[in-house]
């Protein structure tokens, strides 16, 4: 298999960083294709923790080329800081190992201010965005008035763009939201300086990707957020502003669908969600608290407490359809040790009707009551297990039941945050 897409099957935070990092060991090229620094990947390599928000996880693998595709929105300050951090670790000596598309749109101060001002103004209906300027930057992209990474390398046209956009943004910020205006001179100077710092990394990523695929290299497309945060397929409007499903690889990475060989759906062994919006299997009682504490469920980007609940196979089946999963990775199975029984949702009741299909509207979703099947739990600690056969019977039965209910094989099981704490049942990137 040459080109694999790894995407979240739930509402983000499925542990994509851990799985992508594990897959990146055998990847030549790792590509981010959507989202921005609203994502947060925590990687634990040899006990050392690195949190990345923008740079693909392959950067920690010597020799791997990492691409930030045109579908990503880039906060150039965050990119600079992550480059500094990785350079300081000695893991990025050669700039050709990190390439950023000149077509990727740039997150500016006004996007961040507008993101926060608008979500504040929504009051109880707040989406609970990460406040990183993601939505407003995608809006400007679609409105054909955004600034792209390549523009940072051209001070003259950048000046014109900054002045033009500042007028409009400051009007909205000050007149509509009573927020502070952004000084276009200060912003311009900063963007020019950032352009100079980042110039060695800006490139035509689509060509690099094409060459890698033609040469039969192993390419990993690393998704951010998750299927139900997707702007079209998620729980709109409680979603992010990009397409997070596997199909987004084509537009956001710059590759045709015929060149993708497999799609790995990543799920936790239970479910979490950050921010607002419906979440049928959320457990606001003892079970949810137990999952949150054992699973240390706090966001890597904002530090916010995640809402917790049980695994929902209605959600996973829908994700399997939308993404075309060829395999699943089940994360954090170790967290479930210690319960006598574990509920798994197999269907929903909406307005008295039983369904296994994900509904079309948010209203139906908000009224969905999960129908649970109770599976036997296990007491053993799983963190030291490396082979599927060595899992306790009940843990294996849990995994088998997921496979049967979602109708997708479970290729990987994660039993701890460390790179080696992984059970592989299938070689995804065989050399
Ligand atoms: P935004 O992406 O900052 O606009 O936030 C929109 C919604 O997506 C909010 O509910 C966020 O909490 C959620 N979100 C965005 N990125 C992530 C992520 O990486 N993990 C989990 N939730 C996320």
CSV table of C-alpha atoms and ligand atoms in Angstrom, one decimal:
chain,number,residue,atom,x,y,z
A,1,UNK,CA,0.0,0.0,0.0
A,2,UNK,CA,1.4,3.4,-0.9
A,3,UNK,CA,-1.0,6.2,0.0
A,4,UNK,CA,-2.9,5.9,3.2
A,5,UNK,CA,-5.3,8.5,4.7
A,6,UNK,CA,-5.8,8.5,8.5
A,7,UNK,CA,-8.8,10.5,9.7
A,8,UNK,CA,-10.8,10.8,12.9
A,9,UNK,CA,-14.1,8.8,13.0
A,10,UNK,CA,-15.7,10.9,15.8
A,11,UNK,CA,-15.5,14.5,17.0
A,12,UNK,CA,-11.8,14.9,16.9
A,13,UNK,CA,-9.3,14.0,19.6
A,14,UNK,CA,-9.4,10.4,18.7
A,15,UNK,CA,-5.6,10.1,19.2
A,16,UNK,CA,-4.8,10.6,15.5
A,17,UNK,CA,-1.4,12.0,16.6
A,18,UNK,CA,-0.3,8.8,18.2
A,19,UNK,CA,-1.5,6.6,15.3
A,20,UNK,CA,-0.1,9.0,12.6
A,21,UNK,CA,3.3,9.1,14.5
A,22,UNK,CA,3.3,5.3,14.6
A,23,UNK,CA,2.5,5.1,10.8
A,24,UNK,CA,5.0,7.8,10.0
A,25,UNK,CA,7.8,5.4,11.0
A,26,UNK,CA,7.2,3.7,7.7
A,27,UNK,CA,6.2,6.8,5.7
A,28,UNK,CA,8.4,8.7,3.3
A,29,UNK,CA,6.0,11.7,3.1
A,30,UNK,CA,3.5,12.9,5.7
A,31,UNK,CA,0.8,15.4,4.5
A,32,UNK,CA,-1.5,17.7,6.4
A,33,UNK,CA,-4.4,18.7,4.1
A,34,UNK,CA,-7.0,20.6,6.1
A,35,UNK,CA,-7.6,22.6,9.3
A,36,UNK,CA,-4.9,24.6,11.1
A,37,UNK,CA,-3.6,25.0,14.6
A,38,UNK,CA,-7.0,24.2,16.0
A,39,UNK,CA,-5.6,20.7,16.0
A,40,UNK,CA,-3.2,19.4,18.6
A,41,UNK,CA,-1.2,16.2,18.4
A,42,UNK,CA,0.6,15.0,21.4
A,43,UNK,CA,3.4,12.7,20.5
A,44,UNK,CA,5.3,10.6,23.0
A,45,UNK,CA,8.6,9.3,21.7
A,46,UNK,CA,11.0,7.6,24.1
A,47,UNK,CA,9.1,9.2,27.0
A,48,UNK,CA,9.6,12.7,25.6
A,49,UNK,CA,6.4,14.6,24.8
A,50,UNK,CA,6.1,16.9,21.8
A,51,UNK,CA,2.8,18.8,21.0
A,52,UNK,CA,2.4,19.8,17.4
A,53,UNK,CA,-0.5,21.9,16.1
A,54,UNK,CA,0.5,22.5,12.5
A,55,UNK,CA,3.6,20.6,11.4
A,56,UNK,CA,2.9,16.9,10.3
A,57,UNK,CA,4.0,14.3,12.9
A,58,UNK,CA,6.6,12.8,10.5
A,59,UNK,CA,8.9,15.7,11.3
A,60,UNK,CA,10.2,13.7,14.2
A,61,UNK,CA,11.2,10.9,11.9
A,62,UNK,CA,14.6,11.5,10.3
A,63,UNK,CA,14.4,11.4,6.5
A,64,UNK,CA,10.6,11.9,6.3
A,65,UNK,CA,9.3,14.8,4.1
A,66,UNK,CA,6.4,16.7,5.7
A,67,UNK,CA,4.0,18.7,3.6
A,68,UNK,CA,1.5,21.3,4.6
A,69,UNK,CA,-1.0,21.3,1.7
A,70,UNK,CA,-3.0,24.2,0.2
A,71,UNK,CA,-6.1,23.1,2.1
A,72,UNK,CA,-4.5,24.0,5.5
A,73,UNK,CA,-4.9,27.4,7.1
A,74,UNK,CA,-1.5,28.5,8.5
A,75,UNK,CA,-0.9,30.9,11.4
A,76,UNK,CA,2.7,31.9,10.4
A,77,UNK,CA,3.6,32.7,14.0
A,78,UNK,CA,2.6,29.2,15.1
A,79,UNK,CA,4.5,27.7,12.2
A,80,UNK,CA,7.6,29.8,13.1
A,81,UNK,CA,7.4,28.7,16.8
A,82,UNK,CA,7.0,25.1,15.9
A,83,UNK,CA,9.9,25.2,13.6
A,84,UNK,CA,12.0,26.9,16.3
A,85,UNK,CA,10.9,24.2,18.8
A,86,UNK,CA,11.8,21.3,16.5
A,87,UNK,CA,15.0,22.9,15.4
A,88,UNK,CA,16.0,23.2,19.0
A,89,UNK,CA,15.5,19.5,19.4
A,90,UNK,CA,17.8,18.9,16.5
A,91,UNK,CA,15.0,17.2,14.5
A,92,UNK,CA,14.8,19.7,11.6
A,93,UNK,CA,18.2,20.5,10.2
A,94,UNK,CA,17.2,20.4,6.6
A,95,UNK,CA,14.4,22.7,5.5
A,96,UNK,CA,13.5,20.4,2.5
A,97,UNK,CA,12.0,18.1,5.1
A,98,UNK,CA,9.2,20.6,5.7
A,99,UNK,CA,7.4,22.2,2.8
A,100,UNK,CA,4.5,24.5,3.1
A,101,UNK,CA,2.2,25.2,0.2
A,102,UNK,CA,2.4,28.8,-1.2
A,103,UNK,CA,-1.3,28.4,-1.7
A,104,UNK,CA,-2.2,27.8,2.0
A,105,UNK,CA,-4.2,30.7,3.4
A,106,UNK,CA,-2.7,32.8,6.2
A,107,UNK,CA,-4.4,33.3,9.6
A,108,UNK,CA,-4.0,37.0,10.6
A,109,UNK,CA,-4.8,38.8,13.9
A,110,UNK,CA,-8.2,39.9,12.6
A,111,UNK,CA,-9.2,36.3,12.0
A,112,UNK,CA,-8.4,35.4,15.6
A,113,UNK,CA,-10.2,38.5,17.0
A,114,UNK,CA,-13.3,37.9,14.8
A,115,UNK,CA,-13.4,34.2,15.7
A,116,UNK,CA,-13.5,35.1,19.5
A,117,UNK,CA,-15.8,38.1,19.1
A,118,UNK,CA,-18.3,36.1,17.0
A,119,UNK,CA,-18.4,33.1,19.3
A,120,UNK,CA,-18.8,35.4,22.3
A,121,UNK,CA,-21.7,37.1,20.6
A,122,UNK,CA,-23.4,33.7,20.0
A,123,UNK,CA,-23.8,33.4,23.8
A,124,UNK,CA,-25.6,30.2,24.7
A,125,UNK,CA,-25.5,29.0,21.1
A,126,UNK,CA,-21.6,29.4,21.1
A,127,UNK,CA,-19.8,26.8,19.0
A,128,UNK,CA,-17.0,26.8,21.4
A,129,UNK,CA,-14.4,27.3,18.7
A,130,UNK,CA,-10.7,27.0,19.6
A,131,UNK,CA,-10.4,30.8,19.0
A,132,UNK,CA,-7.5,30.3,16.5
A,133,UNK,CA,-9.1,32.2,13.7
A,134,UNK,CA,-9.9,29.1,11.6
A,135,UNK,CA,-13.5,29.9,10.5
A,136,UNK,CA,-12.8,33.5,9.5
A,137,UNK,CA,-9.8,32.5,7.5
A,138,UNK,CA,-11.7,29.9,5.5
A,139,UNK,CA,-14.4,32.5,5.0
A,140,UNK,CA,-11.9,34.8,3.4
A,141,UNK,CA,-10.5,32.0,1.3
A,142,UNK,CA,-14.0,31.2,-0.1
A,143,UNK,CA,-14.8,34.9,-0.5
A,144,UNK,CA,-11.6,35.2,-2.6
A,145,UNK,CA,-10.0,37.9,-0.5
A,146,UNK,CA,-7.5,35.9,1.6
A,147,UNK,CA,-3.8,36.2,1.9
A,148,UNK,CA,-1.8,33.1,1.0
A,149,UNK,CA,1.6,32.0,2.2
A,150,UNK,CA,3.2,33.0,-1.2
A,151,UNK,CA,1.9,36.5,-0.6
A,152,UNK,CA,4.1,36.8,2.4
A,153,UNK,CA,7.1,36.6,0.1
A,154,UNK,CA,6.0,39.5,-2.0
A,155,UNK,CA,6.0,42.7,0.2
A,156,UNK,CA,4.5,45.0,-2.4
A,157,UNK,CA,1.3,43.0,-3.1
A,158,UNK,CA,1.1,42.1,0.6
A,159,UNK,CA,0.9,45.8,1.5
A,160,UNK,CA,-2.0,46.3,-0.9
A,161,UNK,CA,-3.8,43.3,0.4
A,162,UNK,CA,-3.3,44.1,4.1
A,163,UNK,CA,-4.6,47.7,3.6
A,164,UNK,CA,-7.6,46.6,1.6
A,165,UNK,CA,-8.6,43.8,4.1
A,166,UNK,CA,-7.8,45.9,7.2
A,167,UNK,CA,-10.5,48.5,6.3
A,168,UNK,CA,-13.2,45.8,6.2
A,169,UNK,CA,-12.1,43.8,9.2
A,170,UNK,CA,-11.6,46.7,11.4
A,171,UNK,CA,-15.0,48.1,10.5
A,172,UNK,CA,-16.6,44.8,11.6
A,173,UNK,CA,-14.4,44.4,14.7
A,174,UNK,CA,-15.0,47.9,16.0
A,175,UNK,CA,-18.5,48.8,14.8
A,176,UNK,CA,-20.2,45.4,15.2
A,177,UNK,CA,-18.3,43.8,18.1
A,178,UNK,CA,-16.7,46.8,19.9
A,179,UNK,CA,-13.3,45.0,19.7
A,180,UNK,CA,-10.0,46.7,19.3
A,181,UNK,CA,-8.9,47.5,15.7
A,182,UNK,CA,-5.9,45.8,14.2
A,183,UNK,CA,-3.1,48.2,13.2
A,184,UNK,CA,-2.3,47.4,9.6
A,185,UNK,CA,1.2,48.8,9.7
A,186,UNK,CA,2.2,46.6,12.7
A,187,UNK,CA,0.6,43.6,11.1
A,188,UNK,CA,2.3,44.2,7.7
A,189,UNK,CA,5.7,44.5,9.3
A,190,UNK,CA,5.2,41.3,11.2
A,191,UNK,CA,4.0,39.4,8.2
A,192,UNK,CA,7.0,40.6,6.1
A,193,UNK,CA,9.4,39.4,8.8
A,194,UNK,CA,7.5,36.1,9.1
A,195,UNK,CA,7.7,35.7,5.3
A,196,UNK,CA,11.5,36.1,5.4
A,197,UNK,CA,11.8,33.5,8.2
A,198,UNK,CA,9.5,31.0,6.5
A,199,UNK,CA,10.6,31.5,2.9
A,200,UNK,CA,12.9,28.5,2.9
A,201,UNK,CA,9.9,26.3,3.6
A,202,UNK,CA,7.4,27.7,1.1
A,203,UNK,CA,7.0,25.5,-2.0
A,204,UNK,CA,4.6,23.9,-4.5
A,205,UNK,CA,3.7,20.9,-2.4
A,206,UNK,CA,1.5,19.3,-5.1
A,207,UNK,CA,4.5,18.6,-7.2
A,208,UNK,CA,6.5,17.1,-4.4
A,209,UNK,CA,3.6,14.9,-3.6
A,210,UNK,CA,3.2,13.8,-7.2
A,211,UNK,CA,6.8,12.9,-7.5
A,212,UNK,CA,6.7,10.9,-4.3
A,213,UNK,CA,3.6,8.9,-5.5
A,214,UNK,CA,5.2,8.3,-9.0
A,215,UNK,CA,8.3,6.9,-7.2
A,216,UNK,CA,6.1,4.5,-5.2
A,217,UNK,CA,7.0,6.2,-1.9
A,218,UNK,CA,4.8,5.6,1.2
A,219,UNK,CA,2.6,8.7,1.7
A,220,UNK,CA,0.5,9.3,4.9
A,221,UNK,CA,-2.2,11.9,4.8
A,222,UNK,CA,-2.7,13.0,8.3
A,223,UNK,CA,-6.2,14.2,9.1
A,224,UNK,CA,-7.1,16.8,11.8
A,225,UNK,CA,-10.4,17.2,13.7
A,226,UNK,CA,-12.8,14.4,12.9
A,227,UNK,CA,-15.7,13.3,10.7
A,228,UNK,CA,-18.4,14.9,12.8
A,229,UNK,CA,-16.6,18.2,12.8
A,230,UNK,CA,-16.6,18.2,9.0
A,231,UNK,CA,-18.3,21.3,7.6
A,232,UNK,CA,-20.6,19.2,5.3
A,233,UNK,CA,-20.9,15.8,7.0
A,234,UNK,CA,-20.6,16.8,10.6
A,235,UNK,CA,-23.1,18.1,13.2
A,236,UNK,CA,-23.5,21.5,11.6
A,237,UNK,CA,-23.3,24.3,12.8
A,238,UNK,CA,-21.3,22.7,15.7
A,239,UNK,CA,-18.4,21.9,13.4
A,240,UNK,CA,-15.1,23.3,12.2
A,241,UNK,CA,-14.8,25.2,8.9
A,242,UNK,CA,-13.0,22.7,6.8
A,243,UNK,CA,-13.8,19.3,5.3
A,244,UNK,CA,-12.1,16.7,7.6
A,245,UNK,CA,-13.3,13.6,5.8
A,246,UNK,CA,-11.0,11.4,3.7
A,247,UNK,CA,-12.2,13.1,0.4
A,248,UNK,CA,-10.6,16.3,1.6
A,249,UNK,CA,-7.2,14.8,0.9
A,250,UNK,CA,-7.8,15.3,-2.8
A,251,UNK,CA,-8.6,19.0,-2.7
A,252,UNK,CA,-6.6,20.0,0.3
A,253,UNK,CA,-3.5,17.9,-0.5
A,254,UNK,CA,-3.6,18.1,-4.2
A,255,UNK,CA,-4.0,14.5,-5.3
A,256,UNK,CA,-6.5,12.6,-7.4
A,257,UNK,CA,-8.8,10.0,-5.7
A,258,UNK,CA,-7.4,7.2,-7.9
A,259,UNK,CA,-4.1,7.5,-6.0
A,260,UNK,CA,-5.4,6.7,-2.6
A,261,UNK,CA,-4.9,3.1,-1.5
A,262,UNK,CA,-6.5,2.9,1.9
A,263,UNK,CA,-8.4,4.9,4.5
A,264,UNK,CA,-7.8,4.3,8.2
A,265,UNK,CA,-10.6,5.5,10.5
A,266,UNK,CA,-9.3,6.4,14.0
A,267,UNK,CA,-11.7,6.1,17.0
A,268,UNK,CA,-11.3,6.0,20.7
A,269,UNK,CA,-12.6,2.9,22.5
A,270,UNK,CA,-15.2,5.4,23.9
A,271,UNK,CA,-16.3,8.9,22.7
A,272,UNK,CA,-15.3,12.4,23.6
A,273,UNK,CA,-16.3,15.8,22.3
A,274,UNK,CA,-15.0,19.4,23.0
A,275,UNK,CA,-17.2,22.5,22.6
A,276,UNK,CA,-21.0,22.6,21.9
A,277,UNK,CA,-23.3,20.4,19.9
A,278,UNK,CA,-25.2,17.1,20.3
A,279,UNK,CA,-23.5,14.0,21.6
A,280,UNK,CA,-26.0,11.2,22.1
A,281,UNK,CA,-23.8,8.8,24.2
A,282,UNK,CA,-22.5,11.6,26.5
A,283,UNK,CA,-22.5,10.3,30.1
A,284,UNK,CA,-22.8,13.3,32.5
A,285,UNK,CA,-22.8,11.0,35.5
A,286,UNK,CA,-20.2,8.7,37.2
A,287,UNK,CA,-19.3,6.9,33.9
A,288,UNK,CA,-18.4,10.1,32.1
A,289,UNK,CA,-16.3,11.4,35.0
A,290,UNK,CA,-14.5,8.1,35.3
A,291,UNK,CA,-13.6,8.1,31.5
A,292,UNK,CA,-12.5,11.8,31.8
A,293,UNK,CA,-10.2,11.1,34.7
A,294,UNK,CA,-8.8,7.8,33.5
A,295,UNK,CA,-8.4,9.0,30.0
A,296,UNK,CA,-7.0,12.5,31.0
A,297,UNK,CA,-9.5,14.0,28.7
A,298,UNK,CA,-8.3,17.6,28.3
A,299,UNK,CA,-7.7,19.3,24.9
A,300,UNK,CA,-4.1,19.4,23.7
A,301,UNK,CA,-4.8,22.8,22.1
A,302,UNK,CA,-7.0,24.7,24.5
A,303,UNK,CA,-6.7,22.6,27.7
A,304,UNK,CA,-10.5,22.4,27.8
A,305,UNK,CA,-12.2,19.5,29.6
A,306,UNK,CA,-13.6,17.1,27.0
A,307,UNK,CA,-17.2,15.8,27.3
A,308,UNK,CA,-17.1,12.0,27.7
A,309,UNK,CA,-19.4,9.1,26.9
A,310,UNK,CA,-19.5,5.6,25.6
A,311,UNK,CA,-18.7,4.2,22.2
A,312,UNK,CA,-21.4,4.9,19.6
A,313,UNK,CA,-21.4,2.5,16.6
A,314,UNK,CA,-24.1,4.5,14.8
A,315,UNK,CA,-21.6,7.3,14.7
A,316,UNK,CA,-18.8,5.0,13.5
A,317,UNK,CA,-20.9,3.4,10.8
A,318,UNK,CA,-21.8,6.8,9.4
A,319,UNK,CA,-18.1,7.7,9.5
A,320,UNK,CA,-17.2,4.4,7.7
A,321,UNK,CA,-19.7,5.3,4.9
A,322,UNK,CA,-18.6,8.9,4.4
A,323,UNK,CA,-14.9,8.1,4.5
A,324,UNK,CA,-14.8,4.7,2.9
A,325,UNK,CA,-12.8,3.2,5.8
A,326,UNK,CA,-10.7,0.2,4.8
A,327,UNK,CA,-9.5,-0.3,8.4
A,328,UNK,CA,-10.1,1.0,11.9
A,329,UNK,CA,-7.6,2.0,14.6
A,330,UNK,CA,-9.1,1.7,18.1
A,331,UNK,CA,-7.3,4.0,20.6
A,332,UNK,CA,-7.2,4.1,24.4
A,333,UNK,CA,-8.5,0.5,24.9
A,334,UNK,CA,-6.4,0.4,28.1
A,335,UNK,CA,-8.5,3.2,29.6
A,336,UNK,CA,-11.5,0.9,29.8
A,337,UNK,CA,-9.9,-1.6,32.2
A,338,UNK,CA,-11.6,-1.8,35.6
A,339,UNK,CA,-15.3,-1.8,34.8
A,340,UNK,CA,-17.6,-4.8,35.2
A,341,UNK,CA,-19.6,-3.9,32.1
A,342,UNK,CA,-19.1,-1.5,29.2
A,343,UNK,CA,-22.1,0.0,27.3
A,344,UNK,CA,-21.8,0.3,23.5
A,345,UNK,CA,-24.5,2.1,21.5
A,346,UNK,CA,-25.8,0.0,18.6
A,347,UNK,CA,-28.8,2.0,17.5
A,348,UNK,CA,-30.7,5.2,18.4
A,349,UNK,CA,-34.3,5.9,19.2
A,350,UNK,CA,-35.5,9.1,17.6
A,351,UNK,CA,-39.1,10.2,18.3
A,352,UNK,CA,-39.9,6.6,19.3
A,353,UNK,CA,-38.5,5.0,16.2
A,354,UNK,CA,-35.5,2.7,16.3
A,355,UNK,CA,-32.8,3.5,13.7
A,356,UNK,CA,-29.2,2.5,12.9
A,357,UNK,CA,-28.9,5.4,10.4
A,358,UNK,CA,-27.4,8.8,11.2
A,359,UNK,CA,-30.2,11.3,10.9
A,360,UNK,CA,-30.1,14.3,8.5
A,361,UNK,CA,-31.0,17.1,10.9
A,362,UNK,CA,-29.5,18.5,14.0
A,363,UNK,CA,-32.9,18.4,15.7
A,364,UNK,CA,-33.2,14.7,15.2
A,365,UNK,CA,-29.7,14.2,16.4
A,366,UNK,CA,-30.4,16.2,19.5
A,367,UNK,CA,-33.5,14.0,20.2
A,368,UNK,CA,-31.6,10.7,19.6
A,369,UNK,CA,-31.5,8.4,22.6
A,370,UNK,CA,-28.8,5.7,22.4
A,371,UNK,CA,-29.8,2.1,22.6
A,372,UNK,CA,-27.0,0.2,24.4
A,373,UNK,CA,-25.7,-3.3,24.4
A,374,UNK,CA,-23.7,-4.1,27.5
A,375,UNK,CA,-20.4,-5.9,27.0
A,376,UNK,CA,-18.5,-7.6,29.8
A,377,UNK,CA,-15.5,-5.6,31.1
A,378,UNK,CA,-12.1,-6.7,32.2
A,379,UNK,CA,-9.8,-5.8,35.1
A,380,UNK,CA,-6.4,-6.4,33.7
A,381,UNK,CA,-4.0,-3.6,32.8
A,382,UNK,CA,-3.5,-3.6,29.0
A,383,UNK,CA,-0.5,-1.3,28.7
A,384,UNK,CA,2.1,-4.1,28.4
A,385,UNK,CA,0.1,-6.1,25.8
A,386,UNK,CA,1.6,-6.1,22.3
A,387,UNK,CA,-0.3,-9.0,20.6
A,388,UNK,CA,-4.0,-9.2,20.0
A,389,UNK,CA,-4.0,-12.8,21.3
A,390,UNK,CA,-2.6,-11.7,24.6
A,391,UNK,CA,-5.5,-9.3,25.3
A,392,UNK,CA,-8.0,-10.6,28.0
A,393,UNK,CA,-11.0,-12.4,26.5
A,394,UNK,CA,-13.4,-9.6,27.3
A,395,UNK,CA,-11.1,-7.0,25.6
A,396,UNK,CA,-10.9,-9.1,22.5
A,397,UNK,CA,-14.6,-9.5,22.5
A,398,UNK,CA,-15.0,-5.8,22.8
A,399,UNK,CA,-12.8,-5.2,19.7
A,400,UNK,CA,-14.5,-8.0,17.8
A,401,UNK,CA,-17.9,-6.5,18.5
A,402,UNK,CA,-16.8,-3.1,17.2
A,403,UNK,CA,-15.6,-4.8,14.0
A,404,UNK,CA,-18.9,-6.6,13.6
A,405,UNK,CA,-21.1,-3.5,14.3
A,406,UNK,CA,-19.1,-1.1,12.1
A,407,UNK,CA,-18.3,-3.8,9.5
A,408,UNK,CA,-14.7,-2.6,9.1
A,409,UNK,CA,-11.6,-4.6,10.3
A,410,UNK,CA,-9.7,-3.3,13.3
A,411,UNK,CA,-6.1,-3.1,12.1
A,412,UNK,CA,-4.5,-1.2,15.1
A,413,UNK,CA,-5.3,-1.1,18.8
A,414,UNK,CA,-3.6,1.4,21.1
A,415,UNK,CA,-3.0,0.5,24.7
A,416,UNK,CA,-1.0,3.5,25.9
A,417,UNK,CA,0.3,6.9,24.7
A,418,UNK,CA,3.8,5.7,23.8
A,419,UNK,CA,4.7,4.8,20.2
A,420,UNK,CA,5.4,1.2,21.1
A,421,UNK,CA,2.2,0.7,23.1
A,422,UNK,CA,0.4,-0.4,19.9
A,423,UNK,CA,-1.0,-3.7,18.8
A,424,UNK,CA,-0.8,-4.2,15.0
A,425,UNK,CA,-3.0,-6.8,13.4
A,426,UNK,CA,-2.3,-5.7,9.9
A,427,UNK,CA,0.7,-4.2,8.1
A,428,UNK,CA,-0.6,-1.0,6.7
A,429,UNK,CA,2.7,0.3,5.3
A,430,UNK,CA,4.7,-2.9,4.6
A,431,UNK,CA,8.1,-2.2,3.2
B,1,LIG,P1,-12.7,25.8,15.3
B,1,LIG,O1,-12.2,24.7,14.5
B,1,LIG,O2,-11.7,26.4,16.1
B,1,LIG,O3,-13.6,26.7,14.4
B,1,LIG,O4,-13.8,25.1,16.3
B,1,LIG,C1,-15.1,24.6,15.9
B,1,LIG,C2,-15.4,23.3,16.7
B,1,LIG,O5,-14.5,22.3,16.4
B,1,LIG,C3,-15.3,23.5,18.2
B,1,LIG,O6,-16.4,22.8,18.8
B,1,LIG,C4,-14.0,23.0,18.5
B,1,LIG,O7,-13.9,22.5,19.9
B,1,LIG,C5,-13.9,21.8,17.6
B,1,LIG,N1,-12.5,21.5,17.2
B,1,LIG,C6,-11.7,22.1,16.4
B,1,LIG,N2,-10.5,21.5,16.3
B,1,LIG,C7,-10.6,20.4,17.1
B,1,LIG,C8,-9.7,19.3,17.4
B,1,LIG,O8,-8.6,19.2,16.9
B,1,LIG,N3,-10.2,18.4,18.2
B,1,LIG,C9,-11.4,18.4,18.8
B,1,LIG,N4,-12.3,19.4,18.5
B,1,LIG,C10,-11.9,20.4,17.7
